[in-house]
mmCIF file of C-alpha atoms and ligand atoms in Angstrom:
data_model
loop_
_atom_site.group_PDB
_atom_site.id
_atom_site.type_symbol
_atom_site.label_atom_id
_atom_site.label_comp_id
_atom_site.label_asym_id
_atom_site.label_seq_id
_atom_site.Cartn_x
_atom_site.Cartn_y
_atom_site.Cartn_z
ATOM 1 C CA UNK A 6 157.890 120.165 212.829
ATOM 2 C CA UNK A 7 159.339 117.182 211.098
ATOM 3 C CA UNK A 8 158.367 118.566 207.797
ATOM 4 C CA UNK A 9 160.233 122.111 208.677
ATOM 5 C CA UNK A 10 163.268 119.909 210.076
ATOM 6 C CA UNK A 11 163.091 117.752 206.676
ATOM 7 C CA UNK A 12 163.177 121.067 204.734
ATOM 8 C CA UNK A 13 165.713 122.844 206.460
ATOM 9 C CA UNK A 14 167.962 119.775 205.820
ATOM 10 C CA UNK A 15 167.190 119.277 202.073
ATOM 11 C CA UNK A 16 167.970 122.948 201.356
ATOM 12 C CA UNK A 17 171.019 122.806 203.223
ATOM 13 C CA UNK A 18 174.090 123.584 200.927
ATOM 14 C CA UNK A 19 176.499 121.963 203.943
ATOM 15 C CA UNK A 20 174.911 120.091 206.778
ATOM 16 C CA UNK A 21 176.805 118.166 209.138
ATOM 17 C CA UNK A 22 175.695 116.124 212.494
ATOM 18 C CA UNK A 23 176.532 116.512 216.195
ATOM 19 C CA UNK A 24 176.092 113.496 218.518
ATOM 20 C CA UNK A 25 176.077 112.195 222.217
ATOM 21 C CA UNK A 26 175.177 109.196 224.137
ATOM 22 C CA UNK A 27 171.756 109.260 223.657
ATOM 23 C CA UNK A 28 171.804 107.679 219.977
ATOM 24 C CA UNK A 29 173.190 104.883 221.309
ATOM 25 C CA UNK A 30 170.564 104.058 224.201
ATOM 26 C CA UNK A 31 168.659 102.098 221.660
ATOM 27 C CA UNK A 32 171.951 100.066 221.153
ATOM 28 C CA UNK A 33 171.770 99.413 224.645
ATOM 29 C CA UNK A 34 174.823 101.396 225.497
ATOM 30 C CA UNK A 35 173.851 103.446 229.041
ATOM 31 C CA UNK A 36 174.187 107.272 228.527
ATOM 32 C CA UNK A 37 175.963 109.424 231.137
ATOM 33 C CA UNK A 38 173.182 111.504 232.686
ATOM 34 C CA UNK A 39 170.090 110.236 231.839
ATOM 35 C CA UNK A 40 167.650 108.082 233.586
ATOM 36 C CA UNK A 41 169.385 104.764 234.087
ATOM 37 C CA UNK A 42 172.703 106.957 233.022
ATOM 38 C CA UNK A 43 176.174 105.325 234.330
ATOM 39 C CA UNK A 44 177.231 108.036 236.583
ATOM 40 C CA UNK A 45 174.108 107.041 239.126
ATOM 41 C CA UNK A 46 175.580 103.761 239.699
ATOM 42 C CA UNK A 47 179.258 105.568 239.579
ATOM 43 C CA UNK A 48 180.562 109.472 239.534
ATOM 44 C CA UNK A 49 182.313 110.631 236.928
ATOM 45 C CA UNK A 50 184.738 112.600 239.225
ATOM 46 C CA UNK A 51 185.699 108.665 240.293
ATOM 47 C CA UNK A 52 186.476 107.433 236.532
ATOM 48 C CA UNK A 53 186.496 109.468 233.829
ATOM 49 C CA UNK A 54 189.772 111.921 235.215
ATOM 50 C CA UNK A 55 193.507 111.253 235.251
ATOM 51 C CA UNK A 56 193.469 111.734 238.772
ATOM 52 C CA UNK A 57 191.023 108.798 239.266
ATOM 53 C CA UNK A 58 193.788 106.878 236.771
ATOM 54 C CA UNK A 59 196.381 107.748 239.236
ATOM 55 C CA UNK A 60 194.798 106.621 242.173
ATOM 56 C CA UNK A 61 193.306 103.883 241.224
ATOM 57 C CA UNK A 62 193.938 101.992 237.909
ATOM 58 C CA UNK A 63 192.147 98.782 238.463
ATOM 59 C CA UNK A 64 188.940 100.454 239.182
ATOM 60 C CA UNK A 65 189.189 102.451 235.977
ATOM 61 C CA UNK A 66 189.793 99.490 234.104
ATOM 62 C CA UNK A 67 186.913 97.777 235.753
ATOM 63 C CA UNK A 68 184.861 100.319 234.369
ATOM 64 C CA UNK A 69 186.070 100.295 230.693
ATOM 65 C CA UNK A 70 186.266 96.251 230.607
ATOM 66 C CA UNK A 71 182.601 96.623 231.890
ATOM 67 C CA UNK A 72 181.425 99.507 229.631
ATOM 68 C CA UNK A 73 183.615 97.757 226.318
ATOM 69 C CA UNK A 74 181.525 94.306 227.371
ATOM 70 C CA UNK A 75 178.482 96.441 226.561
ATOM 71 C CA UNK A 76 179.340 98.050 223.831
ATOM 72 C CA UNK A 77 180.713 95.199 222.103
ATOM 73 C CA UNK A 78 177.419 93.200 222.177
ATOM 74 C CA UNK A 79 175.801 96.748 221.406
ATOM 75 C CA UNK A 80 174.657 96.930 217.023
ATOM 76 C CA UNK A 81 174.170 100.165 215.457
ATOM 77 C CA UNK A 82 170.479 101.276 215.609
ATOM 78 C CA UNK A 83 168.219 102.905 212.902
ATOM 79 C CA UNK A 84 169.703 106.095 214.420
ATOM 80 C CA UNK A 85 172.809 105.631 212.971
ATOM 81 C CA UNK A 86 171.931 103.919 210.093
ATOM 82 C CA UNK A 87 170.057 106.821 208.980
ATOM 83 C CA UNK A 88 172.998 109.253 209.664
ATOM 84 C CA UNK A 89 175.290 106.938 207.432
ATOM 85 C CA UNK A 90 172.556 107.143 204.513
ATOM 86 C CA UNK A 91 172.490 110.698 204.857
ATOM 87 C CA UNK A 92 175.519 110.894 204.285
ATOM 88 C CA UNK A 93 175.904 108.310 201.287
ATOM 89 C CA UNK A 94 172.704 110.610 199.531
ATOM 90 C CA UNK A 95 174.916 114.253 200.650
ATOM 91 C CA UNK A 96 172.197 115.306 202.416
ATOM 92 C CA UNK A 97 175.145 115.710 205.554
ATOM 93 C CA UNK A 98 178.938 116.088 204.858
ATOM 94 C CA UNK A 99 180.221 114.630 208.540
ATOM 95 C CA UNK A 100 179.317 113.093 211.679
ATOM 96 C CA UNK A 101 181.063 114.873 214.961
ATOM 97 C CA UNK A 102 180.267 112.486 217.732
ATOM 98 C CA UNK A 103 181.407 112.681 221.836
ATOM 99 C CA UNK A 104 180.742 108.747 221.829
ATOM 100 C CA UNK A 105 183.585 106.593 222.081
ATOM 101 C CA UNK A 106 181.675 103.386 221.069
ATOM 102 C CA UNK A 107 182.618 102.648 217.466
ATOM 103 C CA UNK A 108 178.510 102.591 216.616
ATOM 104 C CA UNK A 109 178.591 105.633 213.657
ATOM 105 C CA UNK A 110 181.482 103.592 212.237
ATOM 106 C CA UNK A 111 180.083 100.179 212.372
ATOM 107 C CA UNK A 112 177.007 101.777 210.847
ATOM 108 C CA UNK A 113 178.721 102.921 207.948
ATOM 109 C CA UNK A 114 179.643 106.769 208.370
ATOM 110 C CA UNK A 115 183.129 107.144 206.697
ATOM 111 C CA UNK A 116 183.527 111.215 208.024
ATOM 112 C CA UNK A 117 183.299 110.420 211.269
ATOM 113 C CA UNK A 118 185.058 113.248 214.006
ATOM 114 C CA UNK A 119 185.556 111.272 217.427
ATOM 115 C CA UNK A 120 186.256 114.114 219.705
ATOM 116 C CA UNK A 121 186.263 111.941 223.246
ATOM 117 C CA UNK A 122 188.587 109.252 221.503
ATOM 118 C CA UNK A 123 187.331 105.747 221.360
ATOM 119 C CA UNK A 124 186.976 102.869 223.772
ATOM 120 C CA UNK A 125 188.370 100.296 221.657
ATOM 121 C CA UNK A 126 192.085 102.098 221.651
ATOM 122 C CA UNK A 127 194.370 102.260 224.188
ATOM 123 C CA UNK A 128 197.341 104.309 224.537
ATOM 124 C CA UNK A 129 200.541 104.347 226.442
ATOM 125 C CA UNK A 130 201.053 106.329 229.857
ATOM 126 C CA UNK A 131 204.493 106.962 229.182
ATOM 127 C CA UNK A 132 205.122 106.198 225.538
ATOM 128 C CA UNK A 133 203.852 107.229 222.390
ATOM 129 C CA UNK A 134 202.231 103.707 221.821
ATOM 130 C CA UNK A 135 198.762 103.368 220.595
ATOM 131 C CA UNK A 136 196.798 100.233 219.558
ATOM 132 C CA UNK A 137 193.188 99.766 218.448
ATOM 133 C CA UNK A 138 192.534 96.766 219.771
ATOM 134 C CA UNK A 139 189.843 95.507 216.897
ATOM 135 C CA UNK A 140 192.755 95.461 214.569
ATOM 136 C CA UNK A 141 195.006 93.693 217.160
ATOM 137 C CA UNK A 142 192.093 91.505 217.618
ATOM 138 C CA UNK A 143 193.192 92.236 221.534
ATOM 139 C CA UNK A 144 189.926 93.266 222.796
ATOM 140 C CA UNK A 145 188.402 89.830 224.843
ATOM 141 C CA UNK A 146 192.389 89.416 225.891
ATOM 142 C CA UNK A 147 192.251 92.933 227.525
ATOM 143 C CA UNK A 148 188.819 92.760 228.729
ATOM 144 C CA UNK A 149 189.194 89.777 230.563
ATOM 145 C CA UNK A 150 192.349 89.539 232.054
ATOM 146 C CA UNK A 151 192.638 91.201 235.961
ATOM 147 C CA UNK A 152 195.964 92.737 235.479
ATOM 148 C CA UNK A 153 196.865 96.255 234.319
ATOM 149 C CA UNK A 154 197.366 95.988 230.569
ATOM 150 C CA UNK A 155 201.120 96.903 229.845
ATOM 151 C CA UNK A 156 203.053 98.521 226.725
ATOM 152 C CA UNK A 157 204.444 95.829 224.902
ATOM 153 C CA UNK A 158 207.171 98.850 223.990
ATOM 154 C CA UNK A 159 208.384 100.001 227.162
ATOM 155 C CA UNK A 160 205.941 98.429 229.978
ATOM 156 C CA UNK A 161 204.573 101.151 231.384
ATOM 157 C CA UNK A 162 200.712 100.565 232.345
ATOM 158 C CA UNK A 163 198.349 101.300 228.901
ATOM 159 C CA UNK A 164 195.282 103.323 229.579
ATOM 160 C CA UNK A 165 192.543 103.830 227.153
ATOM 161 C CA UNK A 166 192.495 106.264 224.193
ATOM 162 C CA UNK A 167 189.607 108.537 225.211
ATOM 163 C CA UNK A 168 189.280 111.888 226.917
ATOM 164 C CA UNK A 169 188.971 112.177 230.718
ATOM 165 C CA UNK A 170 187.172 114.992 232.249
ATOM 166 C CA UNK A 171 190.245 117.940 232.733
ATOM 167 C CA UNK A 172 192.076 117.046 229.477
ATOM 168 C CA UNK A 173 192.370 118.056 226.366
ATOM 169 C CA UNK A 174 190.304 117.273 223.295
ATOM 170 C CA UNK A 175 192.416 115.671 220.438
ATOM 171 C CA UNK A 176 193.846 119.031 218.404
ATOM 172 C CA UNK A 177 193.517 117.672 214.941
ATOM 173 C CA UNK A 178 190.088 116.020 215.965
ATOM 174 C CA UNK A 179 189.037 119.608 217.578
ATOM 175 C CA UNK A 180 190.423 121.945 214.890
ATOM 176 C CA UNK A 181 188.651 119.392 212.347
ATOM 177 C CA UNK A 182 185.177 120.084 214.319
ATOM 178 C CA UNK A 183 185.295 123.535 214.091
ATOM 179 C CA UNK A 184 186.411 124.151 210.997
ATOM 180 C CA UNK A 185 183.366 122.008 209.765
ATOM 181 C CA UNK A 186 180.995 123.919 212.204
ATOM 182 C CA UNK A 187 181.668 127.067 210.602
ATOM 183 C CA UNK A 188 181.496 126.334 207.315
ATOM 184 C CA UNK A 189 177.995 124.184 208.168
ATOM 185 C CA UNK A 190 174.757 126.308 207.297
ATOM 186 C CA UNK A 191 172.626 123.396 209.036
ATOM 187 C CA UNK A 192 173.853 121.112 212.276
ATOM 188 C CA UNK A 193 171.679 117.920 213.436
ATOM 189 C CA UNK A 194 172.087 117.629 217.136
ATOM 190 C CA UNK A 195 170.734 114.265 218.046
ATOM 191 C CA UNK A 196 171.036 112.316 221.961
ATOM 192 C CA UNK A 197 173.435 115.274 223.265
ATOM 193 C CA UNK A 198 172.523 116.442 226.888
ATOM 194 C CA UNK A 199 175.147 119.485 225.501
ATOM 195 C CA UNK A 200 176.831 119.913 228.835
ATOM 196 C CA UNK A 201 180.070 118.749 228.548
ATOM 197 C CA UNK A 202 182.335 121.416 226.351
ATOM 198 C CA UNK A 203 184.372 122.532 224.706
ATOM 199 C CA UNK A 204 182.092 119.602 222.528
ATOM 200 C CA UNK A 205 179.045 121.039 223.291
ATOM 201 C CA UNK A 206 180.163 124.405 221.485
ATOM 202 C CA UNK A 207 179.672 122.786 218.080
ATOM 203 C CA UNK A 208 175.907 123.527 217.921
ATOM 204 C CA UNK A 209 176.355 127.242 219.048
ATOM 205 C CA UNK A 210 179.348 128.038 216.281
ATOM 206 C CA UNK A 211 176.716 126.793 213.306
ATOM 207 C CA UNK A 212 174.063 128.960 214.910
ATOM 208 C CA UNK A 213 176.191 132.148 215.420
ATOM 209 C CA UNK A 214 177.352 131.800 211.484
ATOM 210 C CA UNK A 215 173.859 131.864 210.700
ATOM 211 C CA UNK A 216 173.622 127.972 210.492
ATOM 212 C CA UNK A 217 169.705 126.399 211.347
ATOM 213 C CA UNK A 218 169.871 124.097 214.418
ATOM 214 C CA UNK A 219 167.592 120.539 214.365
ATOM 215 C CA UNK A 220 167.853 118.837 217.776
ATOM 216 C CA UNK A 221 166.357 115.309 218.129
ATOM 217 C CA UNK A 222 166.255 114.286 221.764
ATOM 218 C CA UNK A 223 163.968 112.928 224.270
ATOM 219 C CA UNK A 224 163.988 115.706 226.777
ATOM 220 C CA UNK A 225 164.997 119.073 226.473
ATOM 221 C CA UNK A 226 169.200 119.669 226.233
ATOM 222 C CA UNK A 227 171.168 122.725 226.854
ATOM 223 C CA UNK A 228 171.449 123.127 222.568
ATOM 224 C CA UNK A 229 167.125 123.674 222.940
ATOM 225 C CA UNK A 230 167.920 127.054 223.856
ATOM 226 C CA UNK A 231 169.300 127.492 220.482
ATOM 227 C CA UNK A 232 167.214 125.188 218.049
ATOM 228 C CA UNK A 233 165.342 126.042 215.216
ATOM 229 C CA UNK A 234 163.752 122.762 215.707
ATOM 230 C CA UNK A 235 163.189 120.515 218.653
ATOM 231 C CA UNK A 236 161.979 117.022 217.531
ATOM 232 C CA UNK A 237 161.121 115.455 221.259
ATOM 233 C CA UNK A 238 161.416 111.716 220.915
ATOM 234 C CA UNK A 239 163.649 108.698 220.377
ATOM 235 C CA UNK A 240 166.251 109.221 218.077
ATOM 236 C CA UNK A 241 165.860 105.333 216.593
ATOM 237 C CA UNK A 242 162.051 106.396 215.545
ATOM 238 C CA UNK A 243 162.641 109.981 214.761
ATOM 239 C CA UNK A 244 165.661 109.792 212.071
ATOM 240 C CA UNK A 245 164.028 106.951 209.757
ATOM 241 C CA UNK A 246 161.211 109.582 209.298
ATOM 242 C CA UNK A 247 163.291 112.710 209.359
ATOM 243 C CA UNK A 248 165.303 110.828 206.080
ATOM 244 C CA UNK A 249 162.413 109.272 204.304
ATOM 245 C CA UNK A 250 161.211 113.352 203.823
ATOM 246 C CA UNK A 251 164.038 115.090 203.004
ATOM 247 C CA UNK A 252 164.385 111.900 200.011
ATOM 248 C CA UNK A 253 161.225 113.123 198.873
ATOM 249 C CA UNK A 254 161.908 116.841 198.951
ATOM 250 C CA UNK A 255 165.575 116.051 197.523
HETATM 251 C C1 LIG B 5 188.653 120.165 229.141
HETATM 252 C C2 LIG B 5 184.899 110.357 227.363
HETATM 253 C C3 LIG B 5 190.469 121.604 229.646
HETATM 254 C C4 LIG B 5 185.383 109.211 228.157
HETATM 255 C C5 LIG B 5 183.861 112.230 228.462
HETATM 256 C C6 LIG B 5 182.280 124.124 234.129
HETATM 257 C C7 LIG B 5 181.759 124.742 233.020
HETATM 258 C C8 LIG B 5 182.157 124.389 231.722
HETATM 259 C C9 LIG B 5 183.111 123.394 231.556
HETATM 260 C C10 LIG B 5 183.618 122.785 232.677
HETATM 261 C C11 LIG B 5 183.220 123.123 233.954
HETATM 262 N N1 LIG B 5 183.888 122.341 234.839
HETATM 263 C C12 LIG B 5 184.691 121.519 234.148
HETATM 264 C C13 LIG B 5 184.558 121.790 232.848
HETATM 265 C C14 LIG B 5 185.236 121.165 231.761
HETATM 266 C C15 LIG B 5 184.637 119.793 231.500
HETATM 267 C C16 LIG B 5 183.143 119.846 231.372
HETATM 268 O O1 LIG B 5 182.615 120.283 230.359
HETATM 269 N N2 LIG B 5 182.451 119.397 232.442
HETATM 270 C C17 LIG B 5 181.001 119.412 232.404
HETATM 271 C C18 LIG B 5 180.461 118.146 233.067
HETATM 272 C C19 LIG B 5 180.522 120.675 233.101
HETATM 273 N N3 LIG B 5 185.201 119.407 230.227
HETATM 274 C C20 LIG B 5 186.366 118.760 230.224
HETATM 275 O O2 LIG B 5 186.978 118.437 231.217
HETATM 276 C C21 LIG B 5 186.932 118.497 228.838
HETATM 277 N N4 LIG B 5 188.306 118.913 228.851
HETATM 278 O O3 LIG B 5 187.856 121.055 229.319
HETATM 279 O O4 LIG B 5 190.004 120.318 229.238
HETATM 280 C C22 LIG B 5 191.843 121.683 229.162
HETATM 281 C C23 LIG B 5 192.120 122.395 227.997
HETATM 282 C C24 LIG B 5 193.431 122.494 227.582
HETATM 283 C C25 LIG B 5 194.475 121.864 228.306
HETATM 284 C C26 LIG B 5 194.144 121.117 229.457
HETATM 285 C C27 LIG B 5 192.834 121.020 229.892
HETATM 286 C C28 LIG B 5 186.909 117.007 228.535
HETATM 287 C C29 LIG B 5 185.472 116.568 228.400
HETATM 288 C C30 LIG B 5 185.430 115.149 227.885
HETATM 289 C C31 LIG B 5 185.142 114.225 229.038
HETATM 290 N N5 LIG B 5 184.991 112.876 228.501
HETATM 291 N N6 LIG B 5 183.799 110.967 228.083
HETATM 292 C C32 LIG B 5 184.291 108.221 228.373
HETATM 293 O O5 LIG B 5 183.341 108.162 227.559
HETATM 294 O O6 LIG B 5 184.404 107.499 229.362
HETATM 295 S S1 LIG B 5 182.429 113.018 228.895
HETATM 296 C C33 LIG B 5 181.026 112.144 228.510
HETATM 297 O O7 LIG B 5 180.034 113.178 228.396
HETATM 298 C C34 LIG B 5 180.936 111.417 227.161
HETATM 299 O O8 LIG B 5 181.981 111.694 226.272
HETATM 300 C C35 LIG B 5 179.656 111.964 226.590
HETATM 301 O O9 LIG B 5 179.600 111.820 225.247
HETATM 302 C C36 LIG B 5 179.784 113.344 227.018
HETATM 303 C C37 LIG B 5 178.597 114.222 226.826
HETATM 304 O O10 LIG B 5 177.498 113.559 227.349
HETATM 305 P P1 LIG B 5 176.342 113.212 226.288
HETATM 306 O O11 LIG B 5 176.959 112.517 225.119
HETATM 307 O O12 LIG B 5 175.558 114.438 226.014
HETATM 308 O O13 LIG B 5 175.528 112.141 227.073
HETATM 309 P P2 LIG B 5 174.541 112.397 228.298
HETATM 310 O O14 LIG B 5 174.317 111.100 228.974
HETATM 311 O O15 LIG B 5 174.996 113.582 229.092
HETATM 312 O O16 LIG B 5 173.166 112.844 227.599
HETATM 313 C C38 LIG B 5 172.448 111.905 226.822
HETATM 314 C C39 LIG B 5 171.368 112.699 226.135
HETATM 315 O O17 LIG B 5 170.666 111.833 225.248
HETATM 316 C C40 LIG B 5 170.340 113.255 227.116
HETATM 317 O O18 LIG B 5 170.055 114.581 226.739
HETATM 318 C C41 LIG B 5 169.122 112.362 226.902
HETATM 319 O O19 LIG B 5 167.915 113.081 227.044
HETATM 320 C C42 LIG B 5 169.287 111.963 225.456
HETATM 321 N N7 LIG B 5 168.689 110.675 225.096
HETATM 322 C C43 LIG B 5 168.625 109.551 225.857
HETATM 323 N N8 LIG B 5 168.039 108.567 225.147
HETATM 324 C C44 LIG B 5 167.751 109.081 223.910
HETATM 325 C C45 LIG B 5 168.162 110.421 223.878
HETATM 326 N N9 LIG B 5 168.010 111.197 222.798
HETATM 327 C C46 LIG B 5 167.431 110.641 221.704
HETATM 328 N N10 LIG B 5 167.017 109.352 221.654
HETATM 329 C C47 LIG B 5 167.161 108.551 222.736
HETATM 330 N N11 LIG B 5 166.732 107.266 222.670
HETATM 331 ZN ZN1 LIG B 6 205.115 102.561 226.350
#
């Protein structure tokens, strides 16, 4: 199967890659849904909504300072390494990720598509102010202070940058997907559990232009349905191999 996969990707005039939380387990960054995945200890409907925001901003906060803790001490794995090489040799023209954690571009993918937003920027509630706070160098200043963070513009409370469950996907960021998935003839699906659209339509666009589907995940996903390939296992083991053959068939 790895040799098919390897193939299908080295003939592959336009391949691109579609990723979820699961790459970044072996960075030590929990997934949603899996088996020690963050909604067990909390539920999404609780966080990850503007209502939630509404109700109750320090407890949202709570659980972006704790999940930006994690993902700061978190290093890209193999997994994305090999996704940024593959890219650097052609063999794939994008990533389009749902993570938020910064790991594809700290790994050295350039076209990266972040279609949830990213931890790591905040926005305004009321203003158009943004700020990533790497390049404000703002990050242990928001993540350990108890208060609300506030717009230094108009001082209305900041919230982060990424997309709550009930809002829209970024349009540029969407559009940007799309347009990619249709022109892809081969998609990588790695660590998605391909629940959570409109994201999870990537995968089906390249297959219903005729694109070949490789999923790499531990279990099966709700893109198996439409793979060419399943490759069951981690994606930090799996993708070293997967690139060291299509290098040889290049
Ligand atoms: C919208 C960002 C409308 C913030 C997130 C019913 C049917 C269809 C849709 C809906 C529905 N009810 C509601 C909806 C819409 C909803 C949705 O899809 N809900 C789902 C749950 C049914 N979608 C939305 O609300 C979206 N917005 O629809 O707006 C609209 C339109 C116009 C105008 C106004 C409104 C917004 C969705 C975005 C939500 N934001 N997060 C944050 O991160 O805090 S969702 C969250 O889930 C993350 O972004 C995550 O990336 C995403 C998807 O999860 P995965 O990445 O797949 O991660 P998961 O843990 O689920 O799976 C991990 C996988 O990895 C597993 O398969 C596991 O086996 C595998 N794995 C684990 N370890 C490894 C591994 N694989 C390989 N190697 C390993 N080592
Ligand atoms: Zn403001």
């Amino acid at each position: 199967m790895l040799e098919y996969a390897a193939k299908i990707l080295a003939g592959a005039r336009f391949a691109i890659a579609f990723t979820g939380a699961g790459i970044s387990a072996e960075s030590g960054v929990p997934t949603f849904r899996g088996a020690n995945g963050l909604w067990k200890k909390y539920r999404a409907e609780e966080l990850a909504t503007p209502e939630a925001f509404q109700r109750d901003p320090y407890l949202v906060w709570e659980f972006y300072r704790w999940r930006m803790k994690k993902i700061l001490r978190a290093k890209p794995n193999p997994a994305h390494l090999s996704l940024a090489e593959m890219e650097e040799l052609g063999i794939i023209k994008a990533v389009i990720t749902q993570n938020v954690d910064d790991l594809h571009r700290d790994a050295g993918t350039r076209n990266l598509i972040e279609l949830h937003g990213n931890i790591f920027r905040v926005r305004c509630t009321s203003c158009d102010y943004r700020e990533n706070l790497k390049e404000s160098g703002r990050v242990l200043e928001i993540i350990n202070s108890k208060e609300l963070p506030r717009c230094p513009r108009c001082g209305s409370v900041l919230r982060p940058d990424v997309v709550w469950f009930g809002e829209p996907l970024p349009r540029d960021a969407l559009d940007k997907a799309f347009d990619l998935a249709e022109r892809a003839d081969a998609i990588l699906v790695v660590g998605t559990s391909g629940v959570v659209y409109p994201a999870a339509y990537i995968p089906y666009i390249v297959k219903e232009h005729g694109g070949m589907v490789v999923e790499v995940n531990v279990e099966r996903s709700g893109i198996t349905p439409i793979a060419d390939v399943f490759l069951r296992g981690r994606a930090g083991e799996i993708l070293p191999k997967l690139l060291r053959l299509v290098r040889e068939l290049k």
